[in-house]
């Protein structure tokens, strides 16, 4: 009887530990599903007047914008080796594609059902509209600009060889919100979202006091024709520079160095303090994925540029 009682008590404990292990210690994904990114953007047809949804099709009229996009991380969102390393580790979990290749046209399977919002239980079927070459374009033009056969944008007076429509969301942060605000799951007790950039920005100084939107920094304004032959107007560059860009980091991070004593005499010991300040970023630094980090290398050299002392520290985005 005692053995039977131990088994009765032990089974629920084992079940509980197993649940905690697979939801906390080793979950299928480290985030919760939200309705707007639980599924890919529905299949988009080619707008009248265009031959393809490919970025190359846009290039003929939007040369500068295409060239900017081509250099951006958005264009490399699927091909990025860093993404593939993590995606392979996560056994190619389908949900990652909803931000790295957001259009249904770019994905090999269709998600028909997600029982209890559990990623590993999703019911999938082959996607007959899947285009593997289009998948390689990552966050491509149509991911933001094409819906229901119409090209969406921030202007309401556009003359174009294809249907167009003004969409006010292009002048807000809502386009960025879908993929840059990934929340934690119901049983994942993080101190921030796995990708909490939007949450860090929302309600903060740069939003409330300065009225900045994501585009102010990541899509700088520029005066030029949006399309070949069009009027010169104020638009935005399609660069999306961030932590991968040294110049962007220099703008965001303030550096303060203090030596004590300030004017040492020969033989004195000097304590040097280096302080990094988030001076210009509208969110935390670093931000984004939990593995983002700064490596700070600080060295003191003599007049002959010989290193006297050095120290290396890592500043990470820890959410546990």
PDB file of N, CA and C in Angstrom, residues 112-208:
ATOM      1  N   UNK A 112      -3.461  25.480 -40.348  1.00  0.00           N
ATOM      2  CA  UNK A 112      -4.925  25.397 -40.350  1.00  0.00           C
ATOM      3  C   UNK A 112      -5.518  25.562 -38.954  1.00  0.00           C
ATOM      4  N   UNK A 113      -4.766  25.123 -37.950  1.00  0.00           N
ATOM      5  CA  UNK A 113      -5.292  25.167 -36.585  1.00  0.00           C
ATOM      6  C   UNK A 113      -4.125  25.129 -35.597  1.00  0.00           C
ATOM      7  N   UNK A 114      -4.279  25.822 -34.465  1.00  0.00           N
ATOM      8  CA  UNK A 114      -3.263  25.799 -33.408  1.00  0.00           C
ATOM      9  C   UNK A 114      -3.964  25.431 -32.101  1.00  0.00           C
ATOM     10  N   UNK A 115      -4.134  24.140 -31.829  1.00  0.00           N
ATOM     11  CA  UNK A 115      -4.847  23.733 -30.614  1.00  0.00           C
ATOM     12  C   UNK A 115      -4.210  24.304 -29.353  1.00  0.00           C
ATOM     13  N   UNK A 116      -5.039  24.958 -28.547  1.00  0.00           N
ATOM     14  CA  UNK A 116      -4.609  25.539 -27.265  1.00  0.00           C
ATOM     15  C   UNK A 116      -3.424  26.496 -27.425  1.00  0.00           C
ATOM     16  N   UNK A 117      -3.261  27.046 -28.627  1.00  0.00           N
ATOM     17  CA  UNK A 117      -2.156  27.971 -28.902  1.00  0.00           C
ATOM     18  C   UNK A 117      -0.790  27.343 -28.652  1.00  0.00           C
ATOM     19  N   UNK A 118      -0.703  26.018 -28.789  1.00  0.00           N
ATOM     20  CA  UNK A 118       0.570  25.326 -28.612  1.00  0.00           C
ATOM     21  C   UNK A 118       1.225  25.157 -29.974  1.00  0.00           C
ATOM     22  N   UNK A 119       2.362  25.799 -30.148  1.00  0.00           N
ATOM     23  CA  UNK A 119       3.056  25.822 -31.431  1.00  0.00           C
ATOM     24  C   UNK A 119       3.332  24.416 -31.941  1.00  0.00           C
ATOM     25  N   UNK A 120       3.744  23.528 -31.037  1.00  0.00           N
ATOM     26  CA  UNK A 120       4.126  22.178 -31.452  1.00  0.00           C
ATOM     27  C   UNK A 120       2.933  21.336 -31.891  1.00  0.00           C
ATOM     28  N   UNK A 121       1.712  21.794 -31.615  1.00  0.00           N
ATOM     29  CA  UNK A 121       0.516  21.031 -31.992  1.00  0.00           C
ATOM     30  C   UNK A 121      -0.162  21.582 -33.245  1.00  0.00           C
ATOM     31  N   UNK A 122       0.425  22.549 -33.865  1.00  0.00           N
ATOM     32  CA  UNK A 122      -0.197  23.179 -35.034  1.00  0.00           C
ATOM     33  C   UNK A 122      -0.475  22.153 -36.132  1.00  0.00           C
ATOM     34  N   UNK A 123      -1.639  22.296 -36.743  1.00  0.00           N
ATOM     35  CA  UNK A 123      -2.033  21.433 -37.862  1.00  0.00           C
ATOM     36  C   UNK A 123      -1.605  22.134 -39.148  1.00  0.00           C
ATOM     37  N   UNK A 124      -0.706  21.486 -39.892  1.00  0.00           N
ATOM     38  CA  UNK A 124      -0.152  22.102 -41.094  1.00  0.00           C
ATOM     39  C   UNK A 124      -0.516  21.292 -42.333  1.00  0.00           C
ATOM     40  N   UNK A 125      -0.527  21.985 -43.465  1.00  0.00           N
ATOM     41  CA  UNK A 125      -0.689  21.303 -44.745  1.00  0.00           C
ATOM     42  C   UNK A 125       0.158  22.031 -45.787  1.00  0.00           C
ATOM     43  N   UNK A 126       0.561  21.339 -46.855  1.00  0.00           N
ATOM     44  CA  UNK A 126       1.410  21.970 -47.870  1.00  0.00           C
ATOM     45  C   UNK A 126       0.737  23.205 -48.480  1.00  0.00           C
ATOM     46  N   UNK A 127       1.541  24.209 -48.775  1.00  0.00           N
ATOM     47  CA  UNK A 127       1.051  25.447 -49.373  1.00  0.00           C
ATOM     48  C   UNK A 127       1.249  25.396 -50.884  1.00  0.00           C
ATOM     49  N   UNK A 128       0.187  25.283 -51.662  1.00  0.00           N
ATOM     50  CA  UNK A 128       0.341  25.182 -53.122  1.00  0.00           C
ATOM     51  C   UNK A 128       0.864  26.469 -53.757  1.00  0.00           C
ATOM     52  N   UNK A 129       0.790  27.600 -53.033  1.00  0.00           N
ATOM     53  CA  UNK A 129       1.242  28.886 -53.564  1.00  0.00           C
ATOM     54  C   UNK A 129       2.677  29.220 -53.136  1.00  0.00           C
ATOM     55  N   UNK A 130       3.334  28.303 -52.472  1.00  0.00           N
ATOM     56  CA  UNK A 130       4.676  28.570 -51.936  1.00  0.00           C
ATOM     57  C   UNK A 130       5.694  28.816 -53.041  1.00  0.00           C
ATOM     58  N   UNK A 131       6.480  29.877 -52.877  1.00  0.00           N
ATOM     59  CA  UNK A 131       7.526  30.241 -53.830  1.00  0.00           C
ATOM     60  C   UNK A 131       8.850  30.318 -53.067  1.00  0.00           C
ATOM     61  N   UNK A 132       9.710  29.295 -53.178  1.00  0.00           N
ATOM     62  CA  UNK A 132      10.953  29.282 -52.400  1.00  0.00           C
ATOM     63  C   UNK A 132      11.891  30.435 -52.729  1.00  0.00           C
ATOM     64  N   UNK A 133      11.907  30.881 -53.979  1.00  0.00           N
ATOM     65  CA  UNK A 133      12.751  32.029 -54.321  1.00  0.00           C
ATOM     66  C   UNK A 133      12.231  33.298 -53.654  1.00  0.00           C
ATOM     67  N   UNK A 134      10.915  33.422 -53.590  1.00  0.00           N
ATOM     68  CA  UNK A 134      10.315  34.591 -52.947  1.00  0.00           C
ATOM     69  C   UNK A 134      10.579  34.568 -51.443  1.00  0.00           C
ATOM     70  N   UNK A 135      10.661  33.385 -50.884  1.00  0.00           N
ATOM     71  CA  UNK A 135      10.970  33.253 -49.462  1.00  0.00           C
ATOM     72  C   UNK A 135      12.305  33.909 -49.132  1.00  0.00           C
ATOM     73  N   UNK A 136      13.258  33.805 -50.045  1.00  0.00           N
ATOM     74  CA  UNK A 136      14.587  34.357 -49.805  1.00  0.00           C
ATOM     75  C   UNK A 136      14.600  35.873 -49.681  1.00  0.00           C
ATOM     76  N   UNK A 137      13.512  36.544 -50.074  1.00  0.00           N
ATOM     77  CA  UNK A 137      13.467  38.003 -49.986  1.00  0.00           C
ATOM     78  C   UNK A 137      13.144  38.495 -48.574  1.00  0.00           C
ATOM     79  N   UNK A 138      12.853  37.580 -47.666  1.00  0.00           N
ATOM     80  CA  UNK A 138      12.619  37.990 -46.282  1.00  0.00           C
ATOM     81  C   UNK A 138      11.469  38.968 -46.154  1.00  0.00           C
ATOM     82  N   UNK A 139      11.706  40.064 -45.454  1.00  0.00           N
ATOM     83  CA  UNK A 139      10.680  41.102 -45.306  1.00  0.00           C
ATOM     84  C   UNK A 139      10.744  41.958 -46.562  1.00  0.00           C
ATOM     85  N   UNK A 140       9.984  41.552 -47.550  1.00  0.00           N
ATOM     86  CA  UNK A 140      10.032  42.166 -48.871  1.00  0.00           C
ATOM     87  C   UNK A 140       8.989  43.272 -48.998  1.00  0.00           C
ATOM     88  N   UNK A 141       8.989  43.959 -50.136  1.00  0.00           N
ATOM     89  CA  UNK A 141       8.120  45.127 -50.334  1.00  0.00           C
ATOM     90  C   UNK A 141       6.651  44.816 -50.028  1.00  0.00           C
ATOM     91  N   UNK A 142       6.172  43.705 -50.577  1.00  0.00           N
ATOM     92  CA  UNK A 142       4.752  43.375 -50.454  1.00  0.00           C
ATOM     93  C   UNK A 142       4.341  43.070 -49.022  1.00  0.00           C
ATOM     94  N   UNK A 143       5.292  42.687 -48.173  1.00  0.00           N
ATOM     95  CA  UNK A 143       4.958  42.381 -46.779  1.00  0.00           C
ATOM     96  C   UNK A 143       4.310  43.577 -46.093  1.00  0.00           C
ATOM     97  N   UNK A 144       4.736  44.766 -46.448  1.00  0.00           N
ATOM     98  CA  UNK A 144       4.146  45.980 -45.873  1.00  0.00           C
ATOM     99  C   UNK A 144       3.176  46.668 -46.825  1.00  0.00           C
ATOM    100  N   UNK A 145       3.435  46.586 -48.124  1.00  0.00           N
ATOM    101  CA  UNK A 145       2.744  47.468 -49.068  1.00  0.00           C
ATOM    102  C   UNK A 145       1.610  46.833 -49.873  1.00  0.00           C
ATOM    103  N   UNK A 146       1.460  45.520 -49.871  1.00  0.00           N
ATOM    104  CA  UNK A 146       0.422  44.905 -50.715  1.00  0.00           C
ATOM    105  C   UNK A 146      -0.638  44.219 -49.861  1.00  0.00           C
ATOM    106  N   UNK A 147      -1.882  44.594 -50.096  1.00  0.00           N
ATOM    107  CA  UNK A 147      -3.025  43.926 -49.475  1.00  0.00           C
ATOM    108  C   UNK A 147      -4.172  43.917 -50.483  1.00  0.00           C
ATOM    109  N   UNK A 148      -4.711  42.723 -50.727  1.00  0.00           N
ATOM    110  CA  UNK A 148      -5.902  42.558 -51.564  1.00  0.00           C
ATOM    111  C   UNK A 148      -5.742  43.199 -52.940  1.00  0.00           C
ATOM    112  N   UNK A 149      -4.573  43.025 -53.547  1.00  0.00           N
ATOM    113  CA  UNK A 149      -4.364  43.513 -54.907  1.00  0.00           C
ATOM    114  C   UNK A 149      -4.136  45.004 -55.019  1.00  0.00           C
ATOM    115  N   UNK A 150      -3.886  45.677 -53.899  1.00  0.00           N
ATOM    116  CA  UNK A 150      -3.684  47.130 -53.891  1.00  0.00           C
ATOM    117  C   UNK A 150      -2.348  47.448 -53.217  1.00  0.00           C
ATOM    118  N   UNK A 151      -1.648  48.465 -53.745  1.00  0.00           N
ATOM    119  CA  UNK A 151      -0.414  48.933 -53.130  1.00  0.00           C
ATOM    120  C   UNK A 151      -0.756  50.001 -52.101  1.00  0.00           C
ATOM    121  N   UNK A 152      -0.407  49.745 -50.849  1.00  0.00           N
ATOM    122  CA  UNK A 152      -0.672  50.691 -49.765  1.00  0.00           C
ATOM    123  C   UNK A 152       0.553  51.565 -49.515  1.00  0.00           C
ATOM    124  N   UNK A 153       0.308  52.796 -49.064  1.00  0.00           N
ATOM    125  CA  UNK A 153       1.418  53.689 -48.772  1.00  0.00           C
ATOM    126  C   UNK A 153       0.984  54.916 -48.004  1.00  0.00           C
ATOM    127  N   UNK A 154       1.930  55.840 -47.753  1.00  0.00           N
ATOM    128  CA  UNK A 154       1.653  57.004 -46.910  1.00  0.00           C
ATOM    129  C   UNK A 154       1.104  58.222 -47.649  1.00  0.00           C
ATOM    130  N   UNK A 155       0.857  58.088 -48.973  1.00  0.00           N
ATOM    131  CA  UNK A 155       0.369  59.232 -49.751  1.00  0.00           C
ATOM    132  C   UNK A 155      -1.020  58.946 -50.315  1.00  0.00           C
ATOM    133  N   UNK A 156      -1.818  59.996 -50.447  1.00  0.00           N
ATOM    134  CA  UNK A 156      -3.183  59.815 -50.961  1.00  0.00           C
ATOM    135  C   UNK A 156      -3.392  60.456 -52.328  1.00  0.00           C
ATOM    136  N   UNK A 157      -2.310  60.890 -52.971  1.00  0.00           N
ATOM    137  CA  UNK A 157      -2.442  61.545 -54.277  1.00  0.00           C
ATOM    138  C   UNK A 157      -1.488  60.942 -55.302  1.00  0.00           C
ATOM    139  N   UNK A 158      -1.316  59.638 -55.214  1.00  0.00           N
ATOM    140  CA  UNK A 158      -0.335  58.973 -56.063  1.00  0.00           C
ATOM    141  C   UNK A 158      -0.921  58.592 -57.417  1.00  0.00           C
ATOM    142  N   UNK A 159      -0.185  58.924 -58.476  1.00  0.00           N
ATOM    143  CA  UNK A 159      -0.526  58.458 -59.824  1.00  0.00           C
ATOM    144  C   UNK A 159       0.437  57.323 -60.153  1.00  0.00           C
ATOM    145  N   UNK A 160      -0.078  56.127 -60.327  1.00  0.00           N
ATOM    146  CA  UNK A 160       0.782  54.962 -60.514  1.00  0.00           C
ATOM    147  C   UNK A 160       0.155  54.013 -61.523  1.00  0.00           C
ATOM    148  N   UNK A 161       0.959  53.123 -62.105  1.00  0.00           N
ATOM    149  CA  UNK A 161       0.437  52.150 -63.074  1.00  0.00           C
ATOM    150  C   UNK A 161      -0.218  50.944 -62.415  1.00  0.00           C
ATOM    151  N   UNK A 162      -0.496  51.049 -61.132  1.00  0.00           N
ATOM    152  CA  UNK A 162      -1.134  49.964 -60.390  1.00  0.00           C
ATOM    153  C   UNK A 162      -2.076  50.585 -59.364  1.00  0.00           C
ATOM    154  N   UNK A 163      -3.023  49.847 -58.838  1.00  0.00           N
ATOM    155  CA  UNK A 163      -3.940  50.396 -57.824  1.00  0.00           C
ATOM    156  C   UNK A 163      -3.169  50.821 -56.570  1.00  0.00           C
ATOM    157  N   UNK A 164      -3.513  51.964 -56.010  1.00  0.00           N
ATOM    158  CA  UNK A 164      -2.879  52.447 -54.783  1.00  0.00           C
ATOM    159  C   UNK A 164      -3.942  52.899 -53.789  1.00  0.00           C
ATOM    160  N   UNK A 165      -3.539  52.937 -52.538  1.00  0.00           N
ATOM    161  CA  UNK A 165      -4.457  53.393 -51.494  1.00  0.00           C
ATOM    162  C   UNK A 165      -3.656  53.979 -50.336  1.00  0.00           C
ATOM    163  N   UNK A 166      -4.121  55.095 -49.820  1.00  0.00           N
ATOM    164  CA  UNK A 166      -3.495  55.703 -48.641  1.00  0.00           C
ATOM    165  C   UNK A 166      -3.809  54.866 -47.407  1.00  0.00           C
ATOM    166  N   UNK A 167      -2.781  54.574 -46.626  1.00  0.00           N
ATOM    167  CA  UNK A 167      -2.955  53.824 -45.380  1.00  0.00           C
ATOM    168  C   UNK A 167      -2.290  54.617 -44.255  1.00  0.00           C
ATOM    169  N   UNK A 168      -3.079  55.164 -43.335  1.00  0.00           N
ATOM    170  CA  UNK A 168      -2.506  56.002 -42.272  1.00  0.00           C
ATOM    171  C   UNK A 168      -1.541  55.270 -41.353  1.00  0.00           C
ATOM    172  N   UNK A 169      -1.590  53.941 -41.336  1.00  0.00           N
ATOM    173  CA  UNK A 169      -0.690  53.206 -40.443  1.00  0.00           C
ATOM    174  C   UNK A 169       0.775  53.389 -40.835  1.00  0.00           C
ATOM    175  N   UNK A 170       1.029  53.807 -42.088  1.00  0.00           N
ATOM    176  CA  UNK A 170       2.405  54.048 -42.511  1.00  0.00           C
ATOM    177  C   UNK A 170       3.004  55.265 -41.811  1.00  0.00           C
ATOM    178  N   UNK A 171       2.164  56.070 -41.207  1.00  0.00           N
ATOM    179  CA  UNK A 171       2.646  57.248 -40.480  1.00  0.00           C
ATOM    180  C   UNK A 171       2.597  57.032 -38.966  1.00  0.00           C
ATOM    181  N   UNK A 172       2.473  55.777 -38.577  1.00  0.00           N
ATOM    182  CA  UNK A 172       2.454  55.410 -37.159  1.00  0.00           C
ATOM    183  C   UNK A 172       3.446  54.270 -36.930  1.00  0.00           C
ATOM    184  N   UNK A 173       3.448  53.737 -35.719  1.00  0.00           N
ATOM    185  CA  UNK A 173       4.346  52.625 -35.387  1.00  0.00           C
ATOM    186  C   UNK A 173       3.701  51.256 -35.606  1.00  0.00           C
ATOM    187  N   UNK A 174       2.462  51.236 -36.069  1.00  0.00           N
ATOM    188  CA  UNK A 174       1.724  49.975 -36.127  1.00  0.00           C
ATOM    189  C   UNK A 174       2.341  48.952 -37.071  1.00  0.00           C
ATOM    190  N   UNK A 175       2.990  49.406 -38.137  1.00  0.00           N
ATOM    191  CA  UNK A 175       3.623  48.462 -39.054  1.00  0.00           C
ATOM    192  C   UNK A 175       4.752  47.696 -38.364  1.00  0.00           C
ATOM    193  N   UNK A 176       5.416  48.349 -37.430  1.00  0.00           N
ATOM    194  CA  UNK A 176       6.553  47.737 -36.739  1.00  0.00           C
ATOM    195  C   UNK A 176       6.099  46.826 -35.597  1.00  0.00           C
ATOM    196  N   UNK A 177       4.951  47.154 -35.033  1.00  0.00           N
ATOM    197  CA  UNK A 177       4.471  46.487 -33.820  1.00  0.00           C
ATOM    198  C   UNK A 177       4.346  44.976 -33.985  1.00  0.00           C
ATOM    199  N   UNK A 178       3.862  44.525 -35.124  1.00  0.00           N
ATOM    200  CA  UNK A 178       3.557  43.105 -35.305  1.00  0.00           C
ATOM    201  C   UNK A 178       4.754  42.215 -34.980  1.00  0.00           C
ATOM    202  N   UNK A 179       5.927  42.576 -35.456  1.00  0.00           N
ATOM    203  CA  UNK A 179       7.085  41.705 -35.280  1.00  0.00           C
ATOM    204  C   UNK A 179       8.078  42.186 -34.231  1.00  0.00           C
ATOM    205  N   UNK A 180       7.945  43.410 -33.781  1.00  0.00           N
ATOM    206  CA  UNK A 180       8.913  43.934 -32.816  1.00  0.00           C
ATOM    207  C   UNK A 180       8.308  44.075 -31.424  1.00  0.00           C
ATOM    208  N   UNK A 181       7.264  43.293 -31.174  1.00  0.00           N
ATOM    209  CA  UNK A 181       6.677  43.236 -29.834  1.00  0.00           C
ATOM    210  C   UNK A 181       6.211  41.817 -29.577  1.00  0.00           C
ATOM    211  N   UNK A 182       7.172  40.941 -29.340  1.00  0.00           N
ATOM    212  CA  UNK A 182       6.875  39.524 -29.106  1.00  0.00           C
ATOM    213  C   UNK A 182       6.746  39.300 -27.602  1.00  0.00           C
ATOM    214  N   UNK A 183       5.615  38.773 -27.190  1.00  0.00           N
ATOM    215  CA  UNK A 183       5.298  38.661 -25.759  1.00  0.00           C
ATOM    216  C   UNK A 183       5.718  37.309 -25.193  1.00  0.00           C
ATOM    217  N   UNK A 184       5.810  37.236 -23.871  1.00  0.00           N
ATOM    218  CA  UNK A 184       6.081  35.977 -23.200  1.00  0.00           C
ATOM    219  C   UNK A 184       4.828  35.119 -23.140  1.00  0.00           C
ATOM    220  N   UNK A 185       5.016  33.819 -22.979  1.00  0.00           N
ATOM    221  CA  UNK A 185       3.888  32.903 -22.886  1.00  0.00           C
ATOM    222  C   UNK A 185       3.261  32.923 -21.500  1.00  0.00           C
ATOM    223  N   UNK A 186       2.095  32.276 -21.331  1.00  0.00           N
ATOM    224  CA  UNK A 186       1.368  32.311 -20.059  1.00  0.00           C
ATOM    225  C   UNK A 186       2.112  31.667 -18.900  1.00  0.00           C
ATOM    226  N   UNK A 187       3.002  30.730 -19.183  1.00  0.00           N
ATOM    227  CA  UNK A 187       3.741  30.066 -18.099  1.00  0.00           C
ATOM    228  C   UNK A 187       5.229  30.383 -18.177  1.00  0.00           C
ATOM    229  N   UNK A 188       5.556  31.502 -18.812  1.00  0.00           N
ATOM    230  CA  UNK A 188       6.949  31.904 -18.962  1.00  0.00           C
ATOM    231  C   UNK A 188       7.140  33.228 -18.229  1.00  0.00           C
ATOM    232  N   UNK A 189       7.821  33.163 -17.098  1.00  0.00           N
ATOM    233  CA  UNK A 189       7.868  34.316 -16.204  1.00  0.00           C
ATOM    234  C   UNK A 189       9.113  35.154 -16.456  1.00  0.00           C
ATOM    235  N   UNK A 190       9.154  35.785 -17.633  1.00  0.00           N
ATOM    236  CA  UNK A 190      10.266  36.656 -17.963  1.00  0.00           C
ATOM    237  C   UNK A 190      10.013  38.054 -17.400  1.00  0.00           C
ATOM    238  N   UNK A 191      11.082  38.836 -17.268  1.00  0.00           N
ATOM    239  CA  UNK A 191      10.903  40.214 -16.824  1.00  0.00           C
ATOM    240  C   UNK A 191      10.724  41.178 -17.995  1.00  0.00           C
ATOM    241  N   UNK A 192      10.554  40.618 -19.186  1.00  0.00           N
ATOM    242  CA  UNK A 192      10.285  41.413 -20.377  1.00  0.00           C
ATOM    243  C   UNK A 192       9.961  40.479 -21.515  1.00  0.00           C
ATOM    244  N   UNK A 193       9.334  40.983 -22.573  1.00  0.00           N
ATOM    245  CA  UNK A 193       9.031  40.147 -23.726  1.00  0.00           C
ATOM    246  C   UNK A 193      10.301  39.670 -24.398  1.00  0.00           C
ATOM    247  N   UNK A 194      10.295  38.464 -24.977  1.00  0.00           N
ATOM    248  CA  UNK A 194      11.481  37.966 -25.672  1.00  0.00           C
ATOM    249  C   UNK A 194      11.994  38.922 -26.742  1.00  0.00           C
ATOM    250  N   UNK A 195      11.099  39.638 -27.381  1.00  0.00           N
ATOM    251  CA  UNK A 195      11.502  40.745 -28.255  1.00  0.00           C
ATOM    252  C   UNK A 195      10.626  41.930 -27.864  1.00  0.00           C
ATOM    253  N   UNK A 196      11.094  42.696 -26.908  1.00  0.00           N
ATOM    254  CA  UNK A 196      10.231  43.709 -26.309  1.00  0.00           C
ATOM    255  C   UNK A 196      10.493  45.122 -26.764  1.00  0.00           C
ATOM    256  N   UNK A 197      11.018  45.313 -27.962  1.00  0.00           N
ATOM    257  CA  UNK A 197      11.408  46.650 -28.409  1.00  0.00           C
ATOM    258  C   UNK A 197      10.242  47.628 -28.373  1.00  0.00           C
ATOM    259  N   UNK A 198       9.095  47.209 -28.885  1.00  0.00           N
ATOM    260  CA  UNK A 198       7.954  48.130 -28.915  1.00  0.00           C
ATOM    261  C   UNK A 198       7.474  48.446 -27.496  1.00  0.00           C
ATOM    262  N   UNK A 199       7.444  47.444 -26.642  1.00  0.00           N
ATOM    263  CA  UNK A 199       7.010  47.671 -25.260  1.00  0.00           C
ATOM    264  C   UNK A 199       7.956  48.622 -24.537  1.00  0.00           C
ATOM    265  N   UNK A 200       9.247  48.550 -24.863  1.00  0.00           N
ATOM    266  CA  UNK A 200      10.223  49.462 -24.264  1.00  0.00           C
ATOM    267  C   UNK A 200       9.988  50.900 -24.723  1.00  0.00           C
ATOM    268  N   UNK A 201       9.566  51.029 -25.974  1.00  0.00           N
ATOM    269  CA  UNK A 201       9.315  52.361 -26.552  1.00  0.00           C
ATOM    270  C   UNK A 201       7.977  52.936 -26.096  1.00  0.00           C
ATOM    271  N   UNK A 202       6.962  52.084 -26.015  1.00  0.00           N
ATOM    272  CA  UNK A 202       5.596  52.551 -25.759  1.00  0.00           C
ATOM    273  C   UNK A 202       5.484  53.227 -24.391  1.00  0.00           C
ATOM    274  N   UNK A 203       4.969  54.435 -24.397  1.00  0.00           N
ATOM    275  CA  UNK A 203       4.769  55.172 -23.157  1.00  0.00           C
ATOM    276  C   UNK A 203       6.017  55.827 -22.603  1.00  0.00           C
ATOM    277  N   UNK A 204       7.157  55.651 -23.296  1.00  0.00           N
ATOM    278  CA  UNK A 204       8.410  56.215 -22.816  1.00  0.00           C
ATOM    279  C   UNK A 204       8.626  57.655 -23.260  1.00  0.00           C
ATOM    280  N   UNK A 205       9.771  58.193 -22.894  1.00  0.00           N
ATOM    281  CA  UNK A 205      10.097  59.602 -23.160  1.00  0.00           C
ATOM    282  C   UNK A 205      10.018  59.950 -24.641  1.00  0.00           C
ATOM    283  N   UNK A 206      10.617  59.105 -25.478  1.00  0.00           N
ATOM    284  CA  UNK A 206      10.687  59.427 -26.904  1.00  0.00           C
ATOM    285  C   UNK A 206       9.319  59.375 -27.561  1.00  0.00           C
ATOM    286  N   UNK A 207       8.429  58.576 -27.021  1.00  0.00           N
ATOM    287  CA  UNK A 207       7.066  58.521 -27.548  1.00  0.00           C
ATOM    288  C   UNK A 207       6.211  59.651 -26.980  1.00  0.00           C
ATOM    289  N   UNK A 208       6.186  59.781 -25.667  1.00  0.00           N
ATOM    290  CA  UNK A 208       5.264  60.717 -25.018  1.00  0.00           C
ATOM    291  C   UNK A 208       5.751  62.161 -25.061  1.00  0.00           C
TER     292      UNK A 208
END
